[in-house]
PDB file of C-alpha atoms in Angstrom:
ATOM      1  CA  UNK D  30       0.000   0.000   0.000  1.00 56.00           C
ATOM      2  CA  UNK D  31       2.833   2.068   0.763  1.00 64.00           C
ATOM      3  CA  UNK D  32       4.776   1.841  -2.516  1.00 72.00           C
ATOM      4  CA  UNK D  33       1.512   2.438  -4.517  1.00 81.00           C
ATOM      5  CA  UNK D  34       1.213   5.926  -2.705  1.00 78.00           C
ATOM      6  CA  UNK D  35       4.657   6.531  -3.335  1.00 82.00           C
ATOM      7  CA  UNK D  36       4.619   5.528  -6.982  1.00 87.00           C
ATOM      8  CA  UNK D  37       1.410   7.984  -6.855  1.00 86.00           C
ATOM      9  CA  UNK D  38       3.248  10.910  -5.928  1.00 88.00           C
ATOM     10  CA  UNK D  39       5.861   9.779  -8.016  1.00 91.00           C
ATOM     11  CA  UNK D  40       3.666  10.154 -11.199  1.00 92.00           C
ATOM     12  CA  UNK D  41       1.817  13.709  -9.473  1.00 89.00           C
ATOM     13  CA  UNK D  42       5.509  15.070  -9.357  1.00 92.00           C
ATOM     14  CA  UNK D  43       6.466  13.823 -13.063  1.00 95.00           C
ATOM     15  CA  UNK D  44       3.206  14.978 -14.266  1.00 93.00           C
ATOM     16  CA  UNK D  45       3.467  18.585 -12.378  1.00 93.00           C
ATOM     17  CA  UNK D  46       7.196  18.937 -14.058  1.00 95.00           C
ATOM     18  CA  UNK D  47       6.370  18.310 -17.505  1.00 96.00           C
ATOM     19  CA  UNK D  48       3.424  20.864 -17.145  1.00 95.00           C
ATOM     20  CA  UNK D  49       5.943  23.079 -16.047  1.00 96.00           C
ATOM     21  CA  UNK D  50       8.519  22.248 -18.719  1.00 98.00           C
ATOM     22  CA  UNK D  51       5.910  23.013 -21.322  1.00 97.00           C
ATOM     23  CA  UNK D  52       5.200  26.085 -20.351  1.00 97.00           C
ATOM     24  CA  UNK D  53       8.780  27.366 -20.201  1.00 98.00           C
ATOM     25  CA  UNK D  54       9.519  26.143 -23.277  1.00 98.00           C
ATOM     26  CA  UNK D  55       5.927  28.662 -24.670  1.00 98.00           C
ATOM     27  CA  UNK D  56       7.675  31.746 -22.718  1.00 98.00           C
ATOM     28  CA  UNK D  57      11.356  30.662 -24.384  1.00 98.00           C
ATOM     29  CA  UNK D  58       9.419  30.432 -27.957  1.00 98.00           C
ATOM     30  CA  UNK D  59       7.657  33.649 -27.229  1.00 98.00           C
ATOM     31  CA  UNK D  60      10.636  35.706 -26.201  1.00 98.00           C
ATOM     32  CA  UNK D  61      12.927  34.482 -29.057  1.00 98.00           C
ATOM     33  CA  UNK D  62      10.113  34.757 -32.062  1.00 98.00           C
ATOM     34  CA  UNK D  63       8.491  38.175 -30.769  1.00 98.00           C
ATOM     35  CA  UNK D  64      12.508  39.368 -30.200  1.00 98.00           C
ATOM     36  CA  UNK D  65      12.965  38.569 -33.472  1.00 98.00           C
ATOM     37  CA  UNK D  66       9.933  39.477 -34.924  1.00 98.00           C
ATOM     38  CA  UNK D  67      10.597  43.028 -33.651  1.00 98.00           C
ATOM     39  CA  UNK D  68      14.459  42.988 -34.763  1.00 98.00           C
ATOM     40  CA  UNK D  69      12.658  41.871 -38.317  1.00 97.00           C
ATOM     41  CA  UNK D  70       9.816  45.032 -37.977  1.00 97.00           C
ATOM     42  CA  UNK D  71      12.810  47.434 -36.721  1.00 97.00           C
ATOM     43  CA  UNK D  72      15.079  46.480 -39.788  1.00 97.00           C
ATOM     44  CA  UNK D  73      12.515  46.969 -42.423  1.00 96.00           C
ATOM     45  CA  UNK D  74      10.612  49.911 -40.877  1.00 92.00           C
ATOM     46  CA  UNK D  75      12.125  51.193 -38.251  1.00 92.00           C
ATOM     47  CA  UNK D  76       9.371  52.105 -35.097  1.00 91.00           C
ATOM     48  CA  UNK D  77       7.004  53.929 -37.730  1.00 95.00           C
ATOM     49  CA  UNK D  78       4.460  51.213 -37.099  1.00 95.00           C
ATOM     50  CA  UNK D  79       5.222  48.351 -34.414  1.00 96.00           C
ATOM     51  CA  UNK D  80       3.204  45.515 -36.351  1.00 96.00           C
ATOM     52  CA  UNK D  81       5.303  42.997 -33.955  1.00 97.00           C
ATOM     53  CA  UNK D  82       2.671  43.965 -31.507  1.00 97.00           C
ATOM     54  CA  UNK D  83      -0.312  42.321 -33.061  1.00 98.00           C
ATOM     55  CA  UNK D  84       1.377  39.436 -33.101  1.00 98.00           C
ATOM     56  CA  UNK D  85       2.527  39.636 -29.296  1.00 98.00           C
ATOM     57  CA  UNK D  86      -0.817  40.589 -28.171  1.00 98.00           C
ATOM     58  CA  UNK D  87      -1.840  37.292 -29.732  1.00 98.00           C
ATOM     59  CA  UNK D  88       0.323  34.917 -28.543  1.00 98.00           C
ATOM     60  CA  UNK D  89       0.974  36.618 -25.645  1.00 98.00           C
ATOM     61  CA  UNK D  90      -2.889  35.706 -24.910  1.00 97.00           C
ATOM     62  CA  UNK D  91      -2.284  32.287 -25.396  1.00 97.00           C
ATOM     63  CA  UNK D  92       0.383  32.304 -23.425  1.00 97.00           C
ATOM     64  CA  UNK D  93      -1.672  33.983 -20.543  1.00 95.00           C
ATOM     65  CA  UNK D  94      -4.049  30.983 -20.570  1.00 93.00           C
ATOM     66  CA  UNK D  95      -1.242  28.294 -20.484  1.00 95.00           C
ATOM     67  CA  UNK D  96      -0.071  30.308 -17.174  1.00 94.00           C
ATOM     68  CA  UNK D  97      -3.467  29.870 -16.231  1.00 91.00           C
ATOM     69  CA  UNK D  98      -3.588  26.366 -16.066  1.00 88.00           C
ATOM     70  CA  UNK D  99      -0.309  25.622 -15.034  1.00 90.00           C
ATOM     71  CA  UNK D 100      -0.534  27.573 -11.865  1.00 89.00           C
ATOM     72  CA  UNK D 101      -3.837  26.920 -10.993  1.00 80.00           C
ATOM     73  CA  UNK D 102      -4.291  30.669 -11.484  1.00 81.00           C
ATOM     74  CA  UNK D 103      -8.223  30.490 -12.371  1.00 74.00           C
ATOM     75  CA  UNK D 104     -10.502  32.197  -9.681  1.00 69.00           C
ATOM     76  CA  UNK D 105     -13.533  29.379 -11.229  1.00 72.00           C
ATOM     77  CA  UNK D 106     -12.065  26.529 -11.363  1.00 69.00           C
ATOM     78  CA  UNK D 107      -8.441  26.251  -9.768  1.00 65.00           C
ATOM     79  CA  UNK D 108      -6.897  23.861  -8.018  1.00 64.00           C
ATOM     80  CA  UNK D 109      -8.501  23.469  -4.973  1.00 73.00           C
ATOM     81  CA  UNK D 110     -12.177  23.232  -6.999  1.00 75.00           C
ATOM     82  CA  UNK D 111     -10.418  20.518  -8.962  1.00 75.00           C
ATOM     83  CA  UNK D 112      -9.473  18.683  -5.968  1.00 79.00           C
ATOM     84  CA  UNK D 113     -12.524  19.004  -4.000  1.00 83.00           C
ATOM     85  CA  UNK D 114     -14.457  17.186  -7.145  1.00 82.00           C
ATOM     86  CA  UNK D 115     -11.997  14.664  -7.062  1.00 85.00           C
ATOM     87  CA  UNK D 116     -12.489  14.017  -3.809  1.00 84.00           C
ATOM     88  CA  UNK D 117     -16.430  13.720  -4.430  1.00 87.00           C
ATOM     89  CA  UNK D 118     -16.666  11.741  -7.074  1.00 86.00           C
ATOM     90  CA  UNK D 119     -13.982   9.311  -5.295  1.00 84.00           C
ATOM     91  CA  UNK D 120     -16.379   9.063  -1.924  1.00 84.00           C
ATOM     92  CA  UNK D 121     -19.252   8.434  -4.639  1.00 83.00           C
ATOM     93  CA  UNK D 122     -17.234   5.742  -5.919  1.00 81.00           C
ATOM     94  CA  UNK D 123     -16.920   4.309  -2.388  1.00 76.00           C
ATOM     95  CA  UNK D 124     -20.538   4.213  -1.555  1.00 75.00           C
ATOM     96  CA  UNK D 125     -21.142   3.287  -4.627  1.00 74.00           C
ATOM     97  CA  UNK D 126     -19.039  -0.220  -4.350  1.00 70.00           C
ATOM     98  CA  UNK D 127     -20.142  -0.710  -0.456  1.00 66.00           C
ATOM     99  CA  UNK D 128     -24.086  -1.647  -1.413  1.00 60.00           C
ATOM    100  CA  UNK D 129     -22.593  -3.967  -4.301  1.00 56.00           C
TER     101      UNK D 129
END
């Protein structure tokens, strides 16, 4: 029993670190493609008109969502909602398999 809720909290931890791997590798892609997407707009326009920023706005919304559900950052349905559900439907489980 032990060693099952070890190997458990293994696979939480792996889980939680590849999330987190994923989204630094979005913020590394955004800072070197919007860098250079500026360099690019600078270089053939100069800062006449910045249309880098459309794109940054963009992505930079996606990106803002990824955060989101990395950190748990959503006042709806964060963390602690998820884990309270997961919780319920576990105890429903239980009762569930007790009047089998």
């Amino acid at each position: 029993m032990e060693i099952n809720r070890n190997e458990n909290k293994y696979i939480r931890a792996r889980e939680r670190v590849e999330e987190l791997k994923k989204f630094y590798g979005h913020v590394t892609s955004y800072v070197l493609v919007i860098g250079g997407l500026a360099a690019l707009n600078y270089w053939t326009d100069g800062w006449r008109y910045m249309w880098f920023l459309w794109a940054a706005l963009g992505w930079g919304i996606g990106l803002i969502a990824h955060a989101i559900g990395t950190f748990g950052l959503n006042p709806f349905f964060g963390k602690d909602w998820e884990k309270r559900k997961i919780q319920e439907y576990m105890e429903k489980q239980e009762d569930n398999e007790k009047w089998r």
